[in-house]
Structures are given as C-alpha cells and as structure tokens.
CSV table of C-alpha atoms in Angstrom, one decimal:
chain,number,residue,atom,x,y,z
H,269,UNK,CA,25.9,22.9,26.2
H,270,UNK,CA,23.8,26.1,24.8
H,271,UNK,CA,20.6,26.4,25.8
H,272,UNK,CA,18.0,29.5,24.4
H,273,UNK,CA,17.8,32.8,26.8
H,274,UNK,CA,14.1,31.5,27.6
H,275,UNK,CA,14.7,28.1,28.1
H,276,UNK,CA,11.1,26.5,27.2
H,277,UNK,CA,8.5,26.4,24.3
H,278,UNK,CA,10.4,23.0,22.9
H,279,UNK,CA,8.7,21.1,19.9
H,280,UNK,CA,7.8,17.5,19.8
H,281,UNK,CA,10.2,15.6,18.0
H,282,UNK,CA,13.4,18.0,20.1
H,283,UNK,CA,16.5,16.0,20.2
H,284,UNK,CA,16.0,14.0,17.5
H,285,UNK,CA,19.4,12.9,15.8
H,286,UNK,CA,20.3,14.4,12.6
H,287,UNK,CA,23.8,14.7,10.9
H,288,UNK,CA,24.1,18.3,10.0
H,289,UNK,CA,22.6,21.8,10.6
H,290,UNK,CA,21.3,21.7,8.0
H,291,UNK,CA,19.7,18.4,8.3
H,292,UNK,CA,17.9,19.9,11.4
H,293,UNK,CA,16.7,23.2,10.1
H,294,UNK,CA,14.7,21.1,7.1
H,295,UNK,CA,13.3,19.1,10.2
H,296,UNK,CA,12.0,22.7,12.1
H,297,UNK,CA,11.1,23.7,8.9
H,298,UNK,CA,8.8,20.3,8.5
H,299,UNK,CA,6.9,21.4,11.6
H,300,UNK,CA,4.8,24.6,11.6
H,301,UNK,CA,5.5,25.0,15.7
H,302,UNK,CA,9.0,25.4,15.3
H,303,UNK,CA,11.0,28.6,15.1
H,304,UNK,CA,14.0,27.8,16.1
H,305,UNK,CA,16.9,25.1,16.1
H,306,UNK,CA,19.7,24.2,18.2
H,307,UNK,CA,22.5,21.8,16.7
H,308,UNK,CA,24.6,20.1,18.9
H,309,UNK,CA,27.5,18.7,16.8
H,310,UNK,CA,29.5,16.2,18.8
H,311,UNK,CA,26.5,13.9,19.2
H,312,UNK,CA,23.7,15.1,16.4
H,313,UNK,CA,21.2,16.4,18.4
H,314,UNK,CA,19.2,18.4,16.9
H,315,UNK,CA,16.7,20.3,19.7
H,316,UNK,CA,13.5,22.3,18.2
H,317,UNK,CA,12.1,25.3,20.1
H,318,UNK,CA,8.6,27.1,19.4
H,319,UNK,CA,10.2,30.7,20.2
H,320,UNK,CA,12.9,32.5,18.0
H,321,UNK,CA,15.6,34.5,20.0
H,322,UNK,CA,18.5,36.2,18.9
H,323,UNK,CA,20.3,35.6,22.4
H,324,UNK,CA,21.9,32.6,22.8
H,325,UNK,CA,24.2,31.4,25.8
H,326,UNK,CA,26.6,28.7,26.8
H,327,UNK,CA,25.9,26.5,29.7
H,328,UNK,CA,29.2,24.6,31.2
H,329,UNK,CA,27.1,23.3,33.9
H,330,UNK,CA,27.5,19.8,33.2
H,331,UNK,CA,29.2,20.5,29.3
H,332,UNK,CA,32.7,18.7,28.8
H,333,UNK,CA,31.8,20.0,24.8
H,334,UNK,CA,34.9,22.2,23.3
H,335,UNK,CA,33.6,25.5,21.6
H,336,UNK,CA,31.5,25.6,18.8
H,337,UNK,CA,30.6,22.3,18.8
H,338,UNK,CA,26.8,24.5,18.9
H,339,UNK,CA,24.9,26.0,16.6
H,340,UNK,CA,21.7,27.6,15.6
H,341,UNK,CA,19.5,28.6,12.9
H,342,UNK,CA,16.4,30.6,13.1
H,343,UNK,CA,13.5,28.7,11.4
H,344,UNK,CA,9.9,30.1,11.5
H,345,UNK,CA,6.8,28.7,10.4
H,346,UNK,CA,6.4,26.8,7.3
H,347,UNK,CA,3.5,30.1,6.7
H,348,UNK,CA,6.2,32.3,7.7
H,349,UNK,CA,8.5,31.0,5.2
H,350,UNK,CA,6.7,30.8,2.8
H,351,UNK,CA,5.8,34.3,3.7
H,352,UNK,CA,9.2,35.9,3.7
H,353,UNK,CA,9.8,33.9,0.2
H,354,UNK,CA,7.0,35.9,-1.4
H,355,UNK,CA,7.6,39.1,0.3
H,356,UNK,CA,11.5,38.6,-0.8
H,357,UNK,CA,10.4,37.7,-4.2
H,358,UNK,CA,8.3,41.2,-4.4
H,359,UNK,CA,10.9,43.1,-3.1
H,360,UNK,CA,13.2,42.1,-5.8
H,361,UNK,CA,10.9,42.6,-8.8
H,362,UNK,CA,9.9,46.0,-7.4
H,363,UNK,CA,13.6,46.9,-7.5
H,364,UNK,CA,13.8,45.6,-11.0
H,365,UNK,CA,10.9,47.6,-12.1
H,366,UNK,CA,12.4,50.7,-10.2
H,367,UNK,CA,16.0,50.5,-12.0
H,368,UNK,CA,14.1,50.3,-15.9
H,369,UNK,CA,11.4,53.0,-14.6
H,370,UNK,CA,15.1,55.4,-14.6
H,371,UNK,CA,16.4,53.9,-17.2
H,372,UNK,CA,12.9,54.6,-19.5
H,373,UNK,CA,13.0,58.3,-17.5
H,374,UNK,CA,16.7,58.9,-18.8
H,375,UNK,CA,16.2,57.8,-22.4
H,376,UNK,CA,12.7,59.8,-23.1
H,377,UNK,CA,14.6,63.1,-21.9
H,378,UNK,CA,17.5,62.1,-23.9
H,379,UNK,CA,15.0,61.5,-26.7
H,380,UNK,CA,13.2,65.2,-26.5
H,381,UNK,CA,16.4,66.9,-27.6
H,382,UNK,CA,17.2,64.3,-30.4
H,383,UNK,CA,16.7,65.7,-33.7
H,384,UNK,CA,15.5,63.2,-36.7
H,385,UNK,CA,19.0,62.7,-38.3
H,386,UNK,CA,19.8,61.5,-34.5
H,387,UNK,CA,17.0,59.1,-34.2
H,388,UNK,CA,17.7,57.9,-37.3
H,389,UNK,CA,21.6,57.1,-36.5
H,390,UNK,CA,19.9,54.8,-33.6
H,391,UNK,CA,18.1,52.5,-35.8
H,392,UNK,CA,20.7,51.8,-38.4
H,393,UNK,CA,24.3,50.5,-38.6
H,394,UNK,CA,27.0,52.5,-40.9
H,395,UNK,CA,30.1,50.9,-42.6
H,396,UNK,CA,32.9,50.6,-41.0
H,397,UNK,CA,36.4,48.7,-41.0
H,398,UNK,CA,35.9,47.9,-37.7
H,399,UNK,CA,35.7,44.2,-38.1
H,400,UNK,CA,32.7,43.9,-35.8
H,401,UNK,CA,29.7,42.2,-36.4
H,402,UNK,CA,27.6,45.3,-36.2
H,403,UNK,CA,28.6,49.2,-35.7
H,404,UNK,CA,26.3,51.6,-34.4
H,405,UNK,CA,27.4,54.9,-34.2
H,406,UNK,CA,24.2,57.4,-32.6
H,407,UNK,CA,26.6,60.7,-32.7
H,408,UNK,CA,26.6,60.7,-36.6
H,409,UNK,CA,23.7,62.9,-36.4
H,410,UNK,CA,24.9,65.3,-35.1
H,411,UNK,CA,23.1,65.9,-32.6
H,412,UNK,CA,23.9,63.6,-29.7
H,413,UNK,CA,27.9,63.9,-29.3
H,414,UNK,CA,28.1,62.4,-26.3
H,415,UNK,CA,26.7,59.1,-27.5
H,416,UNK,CA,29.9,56.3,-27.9
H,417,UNK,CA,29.5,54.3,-31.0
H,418,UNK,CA,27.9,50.6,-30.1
H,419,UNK,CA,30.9,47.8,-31.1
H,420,UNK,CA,28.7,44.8,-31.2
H,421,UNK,CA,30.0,41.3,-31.8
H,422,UNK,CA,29.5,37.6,-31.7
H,423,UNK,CA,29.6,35.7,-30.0
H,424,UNK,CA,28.3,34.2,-26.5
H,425,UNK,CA,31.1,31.5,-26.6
H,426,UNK,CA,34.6,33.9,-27.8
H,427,UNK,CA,35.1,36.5,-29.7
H,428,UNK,CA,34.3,35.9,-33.6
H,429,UNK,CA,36.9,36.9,-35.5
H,430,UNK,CA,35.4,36.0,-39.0
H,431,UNK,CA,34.6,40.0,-39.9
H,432,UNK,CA,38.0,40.7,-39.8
H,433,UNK,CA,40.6,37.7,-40.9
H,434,UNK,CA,43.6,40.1,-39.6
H,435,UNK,CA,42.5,39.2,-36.1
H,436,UNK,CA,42.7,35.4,-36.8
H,437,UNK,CA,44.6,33.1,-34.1
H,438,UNK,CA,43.5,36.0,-31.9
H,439,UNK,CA,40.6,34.7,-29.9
H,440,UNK,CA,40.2,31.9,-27.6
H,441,UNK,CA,37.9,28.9,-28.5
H,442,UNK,CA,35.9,28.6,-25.0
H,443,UNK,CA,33.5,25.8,-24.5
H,444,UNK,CA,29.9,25.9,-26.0
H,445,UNK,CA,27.5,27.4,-23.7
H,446,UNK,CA,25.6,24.2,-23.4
H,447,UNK,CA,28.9,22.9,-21.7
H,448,UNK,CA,28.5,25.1,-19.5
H,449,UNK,CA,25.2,24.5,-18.2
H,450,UNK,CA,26.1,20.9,-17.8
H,451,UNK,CA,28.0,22.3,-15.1
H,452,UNK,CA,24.6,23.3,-13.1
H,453,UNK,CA,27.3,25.6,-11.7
H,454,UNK,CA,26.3,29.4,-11.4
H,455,UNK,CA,29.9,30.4,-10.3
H,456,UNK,CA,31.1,28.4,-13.2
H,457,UNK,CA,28.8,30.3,-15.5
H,458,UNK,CA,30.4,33.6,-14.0
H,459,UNK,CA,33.6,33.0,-14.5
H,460,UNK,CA,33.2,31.7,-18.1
H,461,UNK,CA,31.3,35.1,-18.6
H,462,UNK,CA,34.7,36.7,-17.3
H,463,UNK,CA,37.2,35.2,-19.5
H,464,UNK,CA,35.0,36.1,-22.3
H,465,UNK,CA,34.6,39.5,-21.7
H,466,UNK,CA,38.2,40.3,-21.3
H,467,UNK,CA,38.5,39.8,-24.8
H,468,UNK,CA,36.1,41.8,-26.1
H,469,UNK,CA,37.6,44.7,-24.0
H,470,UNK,CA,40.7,43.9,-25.7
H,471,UNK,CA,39.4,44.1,-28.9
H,472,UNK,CA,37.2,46.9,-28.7
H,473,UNK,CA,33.8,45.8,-28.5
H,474,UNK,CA,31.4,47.1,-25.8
H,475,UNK,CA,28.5,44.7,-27.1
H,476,UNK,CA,28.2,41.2,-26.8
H,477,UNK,CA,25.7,39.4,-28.6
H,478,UNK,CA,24.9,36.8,-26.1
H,479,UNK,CA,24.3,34.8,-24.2
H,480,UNK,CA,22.0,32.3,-26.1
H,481,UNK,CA,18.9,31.4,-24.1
H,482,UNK,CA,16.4,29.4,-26.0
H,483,UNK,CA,14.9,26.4,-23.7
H,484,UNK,CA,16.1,23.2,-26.4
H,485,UNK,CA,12.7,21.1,-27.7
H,486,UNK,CA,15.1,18.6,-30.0
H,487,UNK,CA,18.4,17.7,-28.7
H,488,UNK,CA,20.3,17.6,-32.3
H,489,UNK,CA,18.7,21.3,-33.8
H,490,UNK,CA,21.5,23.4,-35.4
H,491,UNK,CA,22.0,25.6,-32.4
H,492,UNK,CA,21.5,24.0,-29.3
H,493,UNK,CA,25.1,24.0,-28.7
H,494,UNK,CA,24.5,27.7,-28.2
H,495,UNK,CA,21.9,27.4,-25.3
H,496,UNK,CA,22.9,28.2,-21.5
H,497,UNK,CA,19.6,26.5,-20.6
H,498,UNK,CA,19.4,23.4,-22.5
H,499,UNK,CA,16.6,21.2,-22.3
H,500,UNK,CA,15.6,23.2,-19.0
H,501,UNK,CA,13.9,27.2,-18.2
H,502,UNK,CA,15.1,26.8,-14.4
H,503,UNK,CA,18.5,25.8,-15.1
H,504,UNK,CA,18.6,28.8,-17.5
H,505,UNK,CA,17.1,31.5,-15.1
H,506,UNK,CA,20.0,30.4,-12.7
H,507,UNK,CA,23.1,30.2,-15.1
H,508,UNK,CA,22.1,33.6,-16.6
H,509,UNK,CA,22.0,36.0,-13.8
H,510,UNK,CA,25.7,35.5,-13.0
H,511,UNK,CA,26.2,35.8,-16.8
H,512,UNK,CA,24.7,39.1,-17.2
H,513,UNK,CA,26.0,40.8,-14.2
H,514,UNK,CA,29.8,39.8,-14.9
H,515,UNK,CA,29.5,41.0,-18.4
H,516,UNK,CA,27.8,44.5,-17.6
H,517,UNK,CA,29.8,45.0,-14.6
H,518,UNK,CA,33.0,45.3,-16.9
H,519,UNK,CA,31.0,47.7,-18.9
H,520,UNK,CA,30.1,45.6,-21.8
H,521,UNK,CA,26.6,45.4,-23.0
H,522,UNK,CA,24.9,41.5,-22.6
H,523,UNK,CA,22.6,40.7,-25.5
H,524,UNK,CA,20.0,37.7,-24.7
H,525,UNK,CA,18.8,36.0,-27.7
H,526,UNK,CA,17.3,34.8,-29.5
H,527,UNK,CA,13.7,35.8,-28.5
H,528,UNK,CA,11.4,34.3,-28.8
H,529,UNK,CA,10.7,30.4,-29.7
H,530,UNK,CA,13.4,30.2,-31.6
H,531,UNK,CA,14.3,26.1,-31.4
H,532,UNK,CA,14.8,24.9,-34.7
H,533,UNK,CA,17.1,26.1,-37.6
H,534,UNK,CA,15.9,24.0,-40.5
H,535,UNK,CA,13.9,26.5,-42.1
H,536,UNK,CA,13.5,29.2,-39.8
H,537,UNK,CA,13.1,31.8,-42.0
H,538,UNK,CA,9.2,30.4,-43.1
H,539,UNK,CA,8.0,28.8,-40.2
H,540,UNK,CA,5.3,29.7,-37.5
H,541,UNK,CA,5.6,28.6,-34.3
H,542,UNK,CA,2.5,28.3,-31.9
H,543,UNK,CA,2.7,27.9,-28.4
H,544,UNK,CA,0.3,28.0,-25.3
H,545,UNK,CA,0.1,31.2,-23.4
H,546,UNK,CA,1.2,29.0,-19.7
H,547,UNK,CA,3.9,27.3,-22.4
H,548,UNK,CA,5.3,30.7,-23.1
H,549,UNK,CA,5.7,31.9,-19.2
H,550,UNK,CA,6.5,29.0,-17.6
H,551,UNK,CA,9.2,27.3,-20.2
H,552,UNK,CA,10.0,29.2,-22.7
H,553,UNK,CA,10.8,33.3,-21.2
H,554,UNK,CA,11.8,31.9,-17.7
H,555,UNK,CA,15.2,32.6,-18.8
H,556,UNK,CA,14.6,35.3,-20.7
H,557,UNK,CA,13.0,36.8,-17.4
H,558,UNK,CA,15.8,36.2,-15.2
H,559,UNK,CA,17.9,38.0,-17.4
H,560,UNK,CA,15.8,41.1,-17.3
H,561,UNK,CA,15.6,40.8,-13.8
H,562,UNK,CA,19.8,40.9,-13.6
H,563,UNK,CA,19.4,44.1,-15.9
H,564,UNK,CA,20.4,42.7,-19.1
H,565,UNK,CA,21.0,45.7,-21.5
H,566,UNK,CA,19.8,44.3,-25.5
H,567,UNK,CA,17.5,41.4,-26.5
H,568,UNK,CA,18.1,40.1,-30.1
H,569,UNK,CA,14.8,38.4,-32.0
C-alpha cells in the first residue's frame, strides 16, 4: 500500500469507494478538511487526509498490490481553491495587461518619429493588384521603411479567392466555424486554425480577418454560420484562445470581429441595437475578452 510520510490527520468519509482519481479528488474537494487524497486503484479506495505532503512512500508490509496501482492528488480546502483560482486568474490578466502596456510603449515611440504622410499611410488602404481583400502599406510615406505592407484577407473559414479570380480552385473549402464549435473541442479549434493559416502563408497574406465571434440571438440570421461561439459566450472564450495563438504563432495577424452586437444582417446598416451594461460583459464580449487575453492582434467593427 502507500501510506502519507505522517501517517494521521484522516478525514471522515477516508476509504470511501470511488472509481477514479479523479472521482476522489472531487470528493476531498467536497470537504473543506481535506487536503489530500490517496487512490488505491485495484479496489477503489479512495483515503482523505487533512495534511498535504509532497513525500509519499510505499508500504509492502502486508501489500500483495503490483506498482502503481497508487496514486495521489493534492487537494486543499474548498477556500484554498477557490483561493488559488482567483489568485491564478489575477496572475494571468496582470500578464495580459503587462504584454499590451509594451506593445502601447513600442507603438507611441514608433509614433514620435512618424511624420504626417506616415500616419496617414496607416489609416488608409492603396490600390493594388494584390488580390487581397484589403492592402495596407505604412512605408508609402516615407517615413517608416521598415514597416511591411499589411496583406489582409477573408476569411475565418479559407482563403477567399473572390478579389482575384486567377487564384480560383486554389483554396480549400474548410467547414464553417459554427461546425467547429459543435465540436466543443479546443484542440479541434487549433488545428482547424492551422490548416487555415497555411494557406494564407502560401498566398501571401499576413492578415486574417477572422475568426467571427458574435454570441448568436436567432439561430437562422445571415451570418451565424460564421460564429466560433454560437448560441454560447463560454463556448466562445474557450474555442478562441487556441484560435488566436495558432494563427499568430505562424506570424499571421488574427482579426476578431465583428464588434460589437452585431447579430442580425437584415438591415444592419440602419439599426440600433440596445443592450444592458451586465448583457454586454457577461454574453456578449466574453469572447471578445478571451481573445484579447490570447493577444489577438486587430478587432474589426
């Protein structure tokens, strides 16, 4: 058997029956005595200690178990938990907040040696052949050389050849996006992300306009085929992080649109949409929020 270095400070309810690790750890984590758990495999015992040691031993004493057939999981208190949740939680948007506080540091000193032909290049597209849905090039200024022209194309599901009919037959027809939250697969969301970007690499485009994140209010609205959150802001948060960080980790630039409130396309050029302050941060830019927390480089409106 295993037994902890100690030896004592066992909860009520130790060796209880459960089928998995996991199975017991939710039962230490039920009880706000119990730091740690002890699994025994062959026989489903699940044994609950007060006192949370790293060191952990095997006792053949009376033990005809083979190997491993122990484990353990360090539980805490429920406070303690919950504890290390919001300290975790902190932590990450603190580092968030860090990486945009350089990124707004590198782009006001690039901005004091801009001239206003430069910082006009940045806020318009030129004409180009390029075939892309939108070209920005910031070095036609003349001031800012080093900039590389912005290739930006549609869109979140494949490369949209319909700028430039010589590419047609070209691009691979992936999935909608609201196939691929019917996955409620993060890894799946990941690898879609991959194959996607490959293509734009191959065809020159450094932007993608995607992926589409509006939370869906009527199932048949033009666009809700677009959405990687469907009917659900949770769902969303989850399935974009993996998005985002595949993309920009090749080097391609993730857009997340359309913000904000944009659910309907019959008429969406007129209409107003209202919608409650706890609506807005609790449905609606939970995704949008998830995707700024992975660093998502553009937002479209």
């Amino acid at each position: 058997g295993v037994r902890l270095d100690n030896g004592i400070g066992a909860v009520k309810g130790s060796g209880e029956v459960t089928r998995t690790l996991q199975a017991c750890t939710d039962l230490c984590r039920m009880r706000m005595d119990c730091g740690q758990v002890v699994f025994a495999a062959d026989f489903g015992g699940c044994f609950l200690f007060q006192e949370a040691v790293e060191g952990l031993k095997v006792w053949t004493g009376n033990s005809t178990a083979p190997p491993g057939t122990y484990s353990s999981a360090v539980c805490g208190s429920a406070v303690d938990m919950a504890q290390q949740f919001v300290d975790a939680k902190k932590q990450r948007s603190l580092a968030v907040q860090a990486e945009w506080s350089k990124a707004e540091q590198r782009a006001q000193a690039l901005l004091k040696t801009l001239q206003p032909q430069d910082k006009f290049a940045l806020l318009h597209g030129v004409d180009s052949e390029s075939g892309f849905a939108g070209f920005l090039n910031p070095s036609s200024g003349g001031g800012n050389p080093t900039a590389k022209p912005l290739a930006m194309n549609d869109g979140p599901q494949g490369f949209n050849v319909y700028t430039d009919p010589g590419l047609a037959g070209t691009s691979t027809q992936f999935p909608s996006l609201l196939t691929v939250a019917a996955s409620f697969s993060p890894e799946t969301s990941r690898r879609y992300a991959a194959a996607i970007v490959e293509e734009f690499i191959g065809k020159g485009s450094n932007v993608l306009l995607g992926p589409d994140l509006e939370v869906n209010r009527v199932a048949n609205t033009g666009r809700s085929f677009e959405s990687l959150s469907g009917e659900d802001p949770f769902l969303g948060a989850e399935l974009v992080r993996p998005f985002v960080r595949e993309v920009q980790g090749k080097g391609i630039i993730a857009t997340i649109k359309h913000w904000l409130d944009n659910n309907q396309e019959k008429n969406r050029q007129e209409l107003d949409v209202d919608v409650s302050d706890r609506a807005q941060h609790e449905v609606y830019m939970l995704p949008f929020k998830a995707a700024i927390d992975a660093v998502a480089g553009a937002v479209m409106c």
